[in-house]
CSV table of C-alpha atoms and ligand atoms in Angstrom, one decimal:
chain,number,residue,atom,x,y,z
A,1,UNK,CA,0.0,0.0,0.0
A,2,UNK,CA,1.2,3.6,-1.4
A,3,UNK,CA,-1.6,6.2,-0.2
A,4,UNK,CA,-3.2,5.8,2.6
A,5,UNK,CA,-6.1,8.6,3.8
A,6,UNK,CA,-6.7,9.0,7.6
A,7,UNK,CA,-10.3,11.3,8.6
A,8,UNK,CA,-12.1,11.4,12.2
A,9,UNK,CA,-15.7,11.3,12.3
A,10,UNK,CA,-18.5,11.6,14.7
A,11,UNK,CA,-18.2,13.5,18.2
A,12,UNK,CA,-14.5,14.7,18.8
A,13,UNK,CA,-12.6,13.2,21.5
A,14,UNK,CA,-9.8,14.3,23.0
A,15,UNK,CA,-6.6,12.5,21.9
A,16,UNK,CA,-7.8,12.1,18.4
A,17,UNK,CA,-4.8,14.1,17.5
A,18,UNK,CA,-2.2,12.3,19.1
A,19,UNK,CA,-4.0,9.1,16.7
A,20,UNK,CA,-3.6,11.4,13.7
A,21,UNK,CA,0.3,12.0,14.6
A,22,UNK,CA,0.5,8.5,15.2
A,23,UNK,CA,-0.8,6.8,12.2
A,24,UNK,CA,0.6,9.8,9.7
A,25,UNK,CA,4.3,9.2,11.3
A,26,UNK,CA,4.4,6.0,11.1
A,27,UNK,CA,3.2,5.8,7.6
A,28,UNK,CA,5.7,8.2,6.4
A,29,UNK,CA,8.7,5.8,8.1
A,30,UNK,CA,6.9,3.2,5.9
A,31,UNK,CA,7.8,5.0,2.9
A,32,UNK,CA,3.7,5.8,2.3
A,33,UNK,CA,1.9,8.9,1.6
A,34,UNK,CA,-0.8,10.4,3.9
A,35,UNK,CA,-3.8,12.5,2.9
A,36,UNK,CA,-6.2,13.6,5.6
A,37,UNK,CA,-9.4,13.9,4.3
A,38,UNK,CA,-11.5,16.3,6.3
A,39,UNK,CA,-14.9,16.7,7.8
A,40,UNK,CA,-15.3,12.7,8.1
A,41,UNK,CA,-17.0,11.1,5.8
A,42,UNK,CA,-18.0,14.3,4.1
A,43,UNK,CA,-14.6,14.5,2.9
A,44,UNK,CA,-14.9,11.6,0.3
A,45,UNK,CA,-18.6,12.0,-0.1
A,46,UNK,CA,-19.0,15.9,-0.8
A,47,UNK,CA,-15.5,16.7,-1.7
A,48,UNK,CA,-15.2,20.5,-2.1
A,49,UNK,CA,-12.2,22.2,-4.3
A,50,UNK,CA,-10.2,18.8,-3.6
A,51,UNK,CA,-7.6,21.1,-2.0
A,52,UNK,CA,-10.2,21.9,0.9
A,53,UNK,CA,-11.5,18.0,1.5
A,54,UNK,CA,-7.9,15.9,1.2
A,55,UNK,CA,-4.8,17.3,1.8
A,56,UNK,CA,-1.3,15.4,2.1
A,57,UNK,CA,-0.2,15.3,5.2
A,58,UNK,CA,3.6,15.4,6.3
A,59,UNK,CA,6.1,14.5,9.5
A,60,UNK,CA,5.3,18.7,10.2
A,61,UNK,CA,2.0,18.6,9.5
A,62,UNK,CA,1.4,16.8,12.8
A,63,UNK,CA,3.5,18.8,14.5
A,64,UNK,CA,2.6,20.5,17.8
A,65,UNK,CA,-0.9,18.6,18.1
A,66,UNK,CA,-0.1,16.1,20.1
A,67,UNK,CA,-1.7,18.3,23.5
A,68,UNK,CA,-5.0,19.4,21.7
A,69,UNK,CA,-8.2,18.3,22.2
A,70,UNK,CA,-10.6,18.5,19.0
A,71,UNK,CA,-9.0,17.1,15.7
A,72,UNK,CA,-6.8,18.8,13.3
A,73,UNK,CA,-8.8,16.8,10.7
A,74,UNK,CA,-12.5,18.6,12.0
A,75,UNK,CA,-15.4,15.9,12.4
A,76,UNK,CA,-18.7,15.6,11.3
A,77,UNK,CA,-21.7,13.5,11.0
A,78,UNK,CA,-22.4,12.4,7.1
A,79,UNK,CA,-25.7,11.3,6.6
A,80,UNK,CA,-24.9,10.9,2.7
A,81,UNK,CA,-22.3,8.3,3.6
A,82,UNK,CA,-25.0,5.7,4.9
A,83,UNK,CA,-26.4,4.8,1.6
A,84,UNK,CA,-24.7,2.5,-0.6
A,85,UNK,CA,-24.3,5.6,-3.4
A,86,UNK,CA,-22.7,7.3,-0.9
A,87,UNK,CA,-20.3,4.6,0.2
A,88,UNK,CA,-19.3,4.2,-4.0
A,89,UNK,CA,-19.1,7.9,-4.1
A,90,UNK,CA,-16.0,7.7,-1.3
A,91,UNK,CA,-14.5,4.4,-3.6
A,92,UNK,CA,-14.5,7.1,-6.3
A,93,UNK,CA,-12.8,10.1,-4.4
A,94,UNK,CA,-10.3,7.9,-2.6
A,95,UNK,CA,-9.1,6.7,-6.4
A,96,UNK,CA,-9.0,9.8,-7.7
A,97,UNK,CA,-7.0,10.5,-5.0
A,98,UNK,CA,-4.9,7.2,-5.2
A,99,UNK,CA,-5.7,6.5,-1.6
A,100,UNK,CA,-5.6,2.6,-1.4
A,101,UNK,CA,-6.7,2.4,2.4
A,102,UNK,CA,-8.0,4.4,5.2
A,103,UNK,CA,-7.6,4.8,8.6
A,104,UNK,CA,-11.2,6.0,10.7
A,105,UNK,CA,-11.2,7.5,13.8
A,106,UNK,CA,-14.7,7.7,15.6
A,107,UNK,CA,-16.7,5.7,17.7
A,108,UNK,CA,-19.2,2.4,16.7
A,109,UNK,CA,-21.0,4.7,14.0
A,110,UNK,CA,-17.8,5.6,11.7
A,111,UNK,CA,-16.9,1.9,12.3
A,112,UNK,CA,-19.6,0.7,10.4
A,113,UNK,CA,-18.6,3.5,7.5
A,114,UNK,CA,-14.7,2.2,7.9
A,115,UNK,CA,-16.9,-1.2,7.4
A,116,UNK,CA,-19.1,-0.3,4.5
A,117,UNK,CA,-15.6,0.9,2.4
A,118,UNK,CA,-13.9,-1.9,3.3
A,119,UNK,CA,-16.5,-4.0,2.0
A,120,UNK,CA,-16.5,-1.7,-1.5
A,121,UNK,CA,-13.1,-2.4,-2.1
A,122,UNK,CA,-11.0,0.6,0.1
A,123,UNK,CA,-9.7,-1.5,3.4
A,124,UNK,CA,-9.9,0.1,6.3
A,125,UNK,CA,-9.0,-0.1,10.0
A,126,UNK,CA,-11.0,1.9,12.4
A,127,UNK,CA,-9.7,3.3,16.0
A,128,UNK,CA,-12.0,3.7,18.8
A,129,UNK,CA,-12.2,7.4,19.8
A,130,UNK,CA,-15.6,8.9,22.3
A,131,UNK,CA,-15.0,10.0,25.3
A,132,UNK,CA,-18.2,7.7,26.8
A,133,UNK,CA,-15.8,3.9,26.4
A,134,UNK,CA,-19.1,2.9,24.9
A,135,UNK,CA,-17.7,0.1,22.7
A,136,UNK,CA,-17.6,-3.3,23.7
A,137,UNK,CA,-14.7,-4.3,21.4
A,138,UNK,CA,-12.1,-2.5,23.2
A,139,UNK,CA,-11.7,-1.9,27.3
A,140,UNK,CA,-10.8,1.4,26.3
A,141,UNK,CA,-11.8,4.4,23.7
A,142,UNK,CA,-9.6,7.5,23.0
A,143,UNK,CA,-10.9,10.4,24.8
A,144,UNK,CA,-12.3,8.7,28.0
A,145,UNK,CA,-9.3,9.4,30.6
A,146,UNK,CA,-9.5,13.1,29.9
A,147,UNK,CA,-13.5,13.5,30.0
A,148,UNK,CA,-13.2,11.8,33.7
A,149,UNK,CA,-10.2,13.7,34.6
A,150,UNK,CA,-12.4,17.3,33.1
A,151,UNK,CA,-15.5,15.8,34.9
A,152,UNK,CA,-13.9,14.8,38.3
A,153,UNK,CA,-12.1,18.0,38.6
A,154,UNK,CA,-16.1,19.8,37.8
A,155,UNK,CA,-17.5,17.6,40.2
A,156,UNK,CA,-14.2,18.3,43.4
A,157,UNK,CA,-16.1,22.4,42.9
A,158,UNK,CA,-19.6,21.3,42.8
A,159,UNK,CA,-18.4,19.4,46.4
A,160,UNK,CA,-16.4,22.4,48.5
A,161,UNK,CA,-19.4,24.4,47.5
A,162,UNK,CA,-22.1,21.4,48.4
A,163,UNK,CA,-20.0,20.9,51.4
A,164,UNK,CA,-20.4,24.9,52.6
A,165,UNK,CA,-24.0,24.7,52.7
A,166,UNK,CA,-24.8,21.3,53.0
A,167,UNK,CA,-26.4,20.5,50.2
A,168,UNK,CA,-27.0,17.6,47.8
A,169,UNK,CA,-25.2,18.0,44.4
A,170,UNK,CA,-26.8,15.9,41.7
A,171,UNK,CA,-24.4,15.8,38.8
A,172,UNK,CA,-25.2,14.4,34.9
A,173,UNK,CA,-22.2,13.7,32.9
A,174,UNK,CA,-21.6,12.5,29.6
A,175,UNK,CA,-22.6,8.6,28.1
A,176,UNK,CA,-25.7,8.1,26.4
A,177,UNK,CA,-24.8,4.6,25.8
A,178,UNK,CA,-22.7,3.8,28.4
A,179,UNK,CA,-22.5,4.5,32.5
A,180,UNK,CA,-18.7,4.5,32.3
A,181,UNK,CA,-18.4,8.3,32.8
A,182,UNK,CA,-20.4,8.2,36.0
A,183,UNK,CA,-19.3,4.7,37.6
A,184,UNK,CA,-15.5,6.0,37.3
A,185,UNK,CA,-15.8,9.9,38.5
A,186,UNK,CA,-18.8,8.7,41.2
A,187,UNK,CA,-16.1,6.0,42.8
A,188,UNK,CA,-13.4,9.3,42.2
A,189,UNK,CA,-15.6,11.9,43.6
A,190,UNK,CA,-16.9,9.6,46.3
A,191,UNK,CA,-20.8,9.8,45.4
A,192,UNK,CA,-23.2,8.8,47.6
A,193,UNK,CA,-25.0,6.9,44.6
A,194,UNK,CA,-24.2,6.4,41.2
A,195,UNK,CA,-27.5,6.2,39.0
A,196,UNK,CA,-26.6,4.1,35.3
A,197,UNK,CA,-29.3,2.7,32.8
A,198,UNK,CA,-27.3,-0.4,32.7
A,199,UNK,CA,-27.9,-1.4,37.1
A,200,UNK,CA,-31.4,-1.1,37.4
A,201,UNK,CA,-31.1,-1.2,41.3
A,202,UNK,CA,-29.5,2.2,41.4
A,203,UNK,CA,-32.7,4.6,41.0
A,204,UNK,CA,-33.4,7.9,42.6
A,205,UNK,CA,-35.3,6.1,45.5
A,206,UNK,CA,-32.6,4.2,46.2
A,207,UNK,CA,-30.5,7.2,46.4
A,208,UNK,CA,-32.8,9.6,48.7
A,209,UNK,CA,-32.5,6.3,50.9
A,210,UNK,CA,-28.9,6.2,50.7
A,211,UNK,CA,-28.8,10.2,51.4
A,212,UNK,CA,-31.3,9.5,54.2
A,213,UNK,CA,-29.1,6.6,56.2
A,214,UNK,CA,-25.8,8.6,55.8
A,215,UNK,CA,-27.2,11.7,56.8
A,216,UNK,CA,-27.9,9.5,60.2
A,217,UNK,CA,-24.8,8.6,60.3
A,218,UNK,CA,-23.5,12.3,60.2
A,219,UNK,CA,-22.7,12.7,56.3
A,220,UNK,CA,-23.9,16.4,55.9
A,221,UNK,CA,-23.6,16.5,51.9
A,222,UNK,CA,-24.0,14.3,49.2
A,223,UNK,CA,-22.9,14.0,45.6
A,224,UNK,CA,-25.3,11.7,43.3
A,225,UNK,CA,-23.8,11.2,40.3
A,226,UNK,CA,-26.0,10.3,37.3
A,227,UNK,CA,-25.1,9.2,33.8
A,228,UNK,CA,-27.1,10.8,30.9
A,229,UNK,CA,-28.5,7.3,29.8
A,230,UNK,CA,-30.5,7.2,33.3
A,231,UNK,CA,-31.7,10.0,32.6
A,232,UNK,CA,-32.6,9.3,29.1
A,233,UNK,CA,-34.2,5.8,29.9
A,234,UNK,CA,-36.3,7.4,33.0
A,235,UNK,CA,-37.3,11.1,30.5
A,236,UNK,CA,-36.7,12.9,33.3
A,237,UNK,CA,-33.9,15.6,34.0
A,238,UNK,CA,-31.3,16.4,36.4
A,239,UNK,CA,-33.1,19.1,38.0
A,240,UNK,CA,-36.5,16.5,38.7
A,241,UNK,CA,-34.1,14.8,40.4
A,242,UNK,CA,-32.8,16.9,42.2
A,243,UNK,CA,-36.5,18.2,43.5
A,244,UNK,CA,-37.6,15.1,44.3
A,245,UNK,CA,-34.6,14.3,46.6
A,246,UNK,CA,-35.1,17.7,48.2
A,247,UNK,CA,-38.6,17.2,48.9
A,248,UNK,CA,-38.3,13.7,50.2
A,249,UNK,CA,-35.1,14.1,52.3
A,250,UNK,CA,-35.5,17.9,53.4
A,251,UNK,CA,-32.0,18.3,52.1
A,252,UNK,CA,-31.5,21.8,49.7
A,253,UNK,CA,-30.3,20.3,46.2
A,254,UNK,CA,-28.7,21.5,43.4
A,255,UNK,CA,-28.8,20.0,39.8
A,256,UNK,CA,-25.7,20.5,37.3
A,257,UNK,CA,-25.9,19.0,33.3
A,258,UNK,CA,-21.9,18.9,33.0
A,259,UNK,CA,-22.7,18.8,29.3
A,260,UNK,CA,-19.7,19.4,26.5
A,261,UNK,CA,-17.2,20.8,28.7
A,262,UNK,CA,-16.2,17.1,29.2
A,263,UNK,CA,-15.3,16.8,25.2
A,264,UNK,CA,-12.6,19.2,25.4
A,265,UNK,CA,-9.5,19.6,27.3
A,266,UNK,CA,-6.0,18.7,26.6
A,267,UNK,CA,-5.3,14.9,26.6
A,268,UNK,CA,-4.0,13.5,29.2
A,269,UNK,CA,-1.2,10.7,29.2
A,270,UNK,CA,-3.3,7.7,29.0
A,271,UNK,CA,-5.5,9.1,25.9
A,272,UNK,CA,-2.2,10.4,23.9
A,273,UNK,CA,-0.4,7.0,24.9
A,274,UNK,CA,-3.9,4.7,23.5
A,275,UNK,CA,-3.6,7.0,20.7
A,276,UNK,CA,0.0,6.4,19.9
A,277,UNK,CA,-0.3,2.8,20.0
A,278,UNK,CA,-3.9,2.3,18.5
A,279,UNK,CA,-2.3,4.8,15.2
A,280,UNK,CA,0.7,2.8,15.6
A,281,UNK,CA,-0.8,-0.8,14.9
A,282,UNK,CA,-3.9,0.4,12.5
A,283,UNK,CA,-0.6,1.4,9.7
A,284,UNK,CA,1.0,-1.7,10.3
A,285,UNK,CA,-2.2,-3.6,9.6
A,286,UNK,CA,-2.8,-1.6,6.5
A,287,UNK,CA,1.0,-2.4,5.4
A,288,UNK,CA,0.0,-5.9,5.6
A,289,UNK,CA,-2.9,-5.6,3.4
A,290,UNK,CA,-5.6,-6.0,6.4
A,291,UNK,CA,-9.0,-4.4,6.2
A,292,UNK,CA,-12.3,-4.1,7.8
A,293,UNK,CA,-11.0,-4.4,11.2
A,294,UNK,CA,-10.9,-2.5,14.3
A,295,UNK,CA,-8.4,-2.0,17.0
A,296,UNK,CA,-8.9,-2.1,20.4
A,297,UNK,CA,-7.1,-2.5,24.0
A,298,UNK,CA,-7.6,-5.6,25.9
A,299,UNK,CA,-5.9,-5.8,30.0
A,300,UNK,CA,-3.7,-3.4,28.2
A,301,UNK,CA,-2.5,-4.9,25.1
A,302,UNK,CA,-3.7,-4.2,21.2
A,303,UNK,CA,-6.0,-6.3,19.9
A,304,UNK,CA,-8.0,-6.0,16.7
A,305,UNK,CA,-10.9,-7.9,15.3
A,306,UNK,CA,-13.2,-8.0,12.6
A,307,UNK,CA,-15.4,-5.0,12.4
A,308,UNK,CA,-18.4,-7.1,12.0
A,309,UNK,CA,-17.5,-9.1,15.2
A,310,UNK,CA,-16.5,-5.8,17.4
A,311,UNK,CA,-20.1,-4.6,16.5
A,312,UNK,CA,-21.8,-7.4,17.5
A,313,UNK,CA,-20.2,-7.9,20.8
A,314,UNK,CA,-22.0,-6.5,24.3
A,315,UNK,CA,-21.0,-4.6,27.0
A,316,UNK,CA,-21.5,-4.4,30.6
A,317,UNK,CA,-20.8,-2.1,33.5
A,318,UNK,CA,-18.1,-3.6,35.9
A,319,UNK,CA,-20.3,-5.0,38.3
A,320,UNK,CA,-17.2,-4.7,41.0
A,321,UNK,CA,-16.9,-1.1,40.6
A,322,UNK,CA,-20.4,-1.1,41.4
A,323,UNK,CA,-20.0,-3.2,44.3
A,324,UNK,CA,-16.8,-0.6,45.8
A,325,UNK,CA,-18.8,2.3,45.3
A,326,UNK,CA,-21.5,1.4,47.4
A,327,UNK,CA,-19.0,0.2,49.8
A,328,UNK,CA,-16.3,2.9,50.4
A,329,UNK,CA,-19.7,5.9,50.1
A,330,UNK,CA,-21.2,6.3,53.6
P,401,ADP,P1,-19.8,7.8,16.1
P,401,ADP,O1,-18.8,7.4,15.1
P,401,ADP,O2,-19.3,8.8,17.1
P,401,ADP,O3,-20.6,6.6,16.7
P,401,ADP,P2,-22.1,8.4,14.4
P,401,ADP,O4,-22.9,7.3,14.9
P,401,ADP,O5,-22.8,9.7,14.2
P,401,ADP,O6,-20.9,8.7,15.4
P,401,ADP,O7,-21.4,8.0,13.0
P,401,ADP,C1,-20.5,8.8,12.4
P,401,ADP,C2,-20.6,8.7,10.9
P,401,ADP,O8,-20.4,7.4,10.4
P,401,ADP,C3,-22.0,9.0,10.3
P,401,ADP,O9,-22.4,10.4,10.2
P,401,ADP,C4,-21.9,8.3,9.0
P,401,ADP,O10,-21.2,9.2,8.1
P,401,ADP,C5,-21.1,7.1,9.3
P,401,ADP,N1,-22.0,6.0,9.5
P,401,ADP,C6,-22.8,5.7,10.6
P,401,ADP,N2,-23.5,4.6,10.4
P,401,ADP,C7,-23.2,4.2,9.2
P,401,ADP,C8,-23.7,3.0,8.4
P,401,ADP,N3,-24.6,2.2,8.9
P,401,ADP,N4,-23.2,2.9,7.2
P,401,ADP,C9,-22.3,3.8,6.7
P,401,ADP,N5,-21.8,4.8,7.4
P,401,ADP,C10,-22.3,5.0,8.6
């Protein structure tokens, strides 16, 4: 393989730029060229001037990105890219660009794009990158390090100021899909409960009666941290919750949507690290003429599977962490 292309796609994550160093340095010490092809998919469905879309990319052009959140390469959603016209229409832009694979960086959605072109004839390999660790192929996504780190740090405030006044701070944060963002910052923050769609025995009466049995046993504040798939799954909101725990255990509440701020941020160590290796591996698989697959981490070494098989697989919370959180909380 000569050309390859590299694009992000979907919601940013922090780290994707250390993947796009990654992958584009180590292709160049292969002896291949590297185009990133902007906007995600977009790039090889709607190609602007071709100048705009896909641009070569060399050892300097990755320079100094290593520490930024966001991606160099911009990400979108493509809706055009989900038919199979618009899946040909990449084939066609990625040959008359002479790109001859591709490496995708994005979370389950862009996999089954990386998928779709693979299967049209441009292999692909595909590196997890979403800040929620919402894929059950890999123990760990690109982004998901600094998003807890951002929403720990949020939540330590919310807690000298909950603390002052002796309040209840009930805080949403990030994963649709996945409880991962609360389990890890509620253990971190030390949350009196932890409310996920995936443990249906964590709801907001179990955590008024969890505020009400510390509180007699002299906790004066409380953090309930709740993932935005409980509240999702439930249709209610931060704030409802945060009523109905004031009304029913006389404590003053507070709700706070985190929201975005948890997308940003400079990487840390572990996401520029995954990224490193992840880019690292998905060129070497390309050099070997491998296609449709997908990269992951597993008890900290690569692994990669099919990207059929990766989408298929499940996912569950870590029941343990479950288990030390309502342990170590009173
Ligand atoms: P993420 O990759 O973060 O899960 P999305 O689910 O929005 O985000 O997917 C990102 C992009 O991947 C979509 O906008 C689309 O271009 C492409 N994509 C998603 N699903 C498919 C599919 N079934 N076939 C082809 N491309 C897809």
């Amino acid at each position: 393989m000569k050309t390859i292309g590299i694009l992000t796609s979907g919601g940013d994550a922090p780290g994707m730029n250390a993947a796009i160093r990654a992958v584009t340095r180590t292709a160049l010490q292969k002896g291949m060229t590297v185009k990133g092809i902007y906007k995600g998919f977009n790039g090889l469905v709607k190609p602007t001037k071709d100048s705009e879309s896909i641009k070569s990319l060399e050892i300097r052009s990755v320079s100094d990105i290593m520490q930024k959140g966001g991606t160099m390469l911009f990400t979108a959603r493509c809706p055009e890219f989900v038919p199979i016209e618009g899946v040909r229409k990449g084939v066609q832009t990625c040959k008359e660009n002479g790109i001859e694979g591709v490496v995708v960086i994005g979370g389950d959605g862009s996999f089954r794009g990386a998928r779709d072109l693979s299967n049209e004839g441009v292999p692909c390999i595909a590196i997890p990158a979403t800040i929620d660790n919402d894929i059950p192929s890999t123990g760990y996504t690109i982004g998901f390090d600094t998003a807890l780190n951002t929403a720990m740090e949020l939540i330590d405030k919310l807690r000298d100021t909950a603390q002052s006044h002796d309040r209840c701070s009930v805080v949403e944060v990030m994963g649709r899909r996945a409880g991962d963002i609360a389990l890890h910052t509620g253990i971190a923050c030390g949350a009196t409960s932890i409310l996920t769609a995936e443990n249906d025995s964590y709801t907001v009466e179990h955590a008024i009666n969890r505020i009400k049995s510390t509180k007699t046993g002299g906790k004066h504040h409380f953090i309930i941290v709740v993932s935005e798939g409980f509240t999702a799954a439930r249709h209610i909101d931060a704030n409802m919750i945060a009523k109905q725990i004031q009304d029913d255990t006389g404590v003053e509440s507070r709700a706070t949507i985190l929201g975005h701020v948890q997308r940003g941020g400079t990487p840390t160590l572990r996401d520029r690290v995954v990224a490193s290796r992840f880019g690292y591996r998905a060129v070497e698989l390309l050099s070997e003429s491998k296609g449709n697959m997908v990269v992951g981490l597993n008890r900290n070494s690569i692994v990669e599977y099919e990207i059929n098989e990766a989408l298929e697989m499940k996912k569950n919370l870590d029941e343990e962490l479950y288990k030390i959180a309502e342990t170590i909380s009173f």
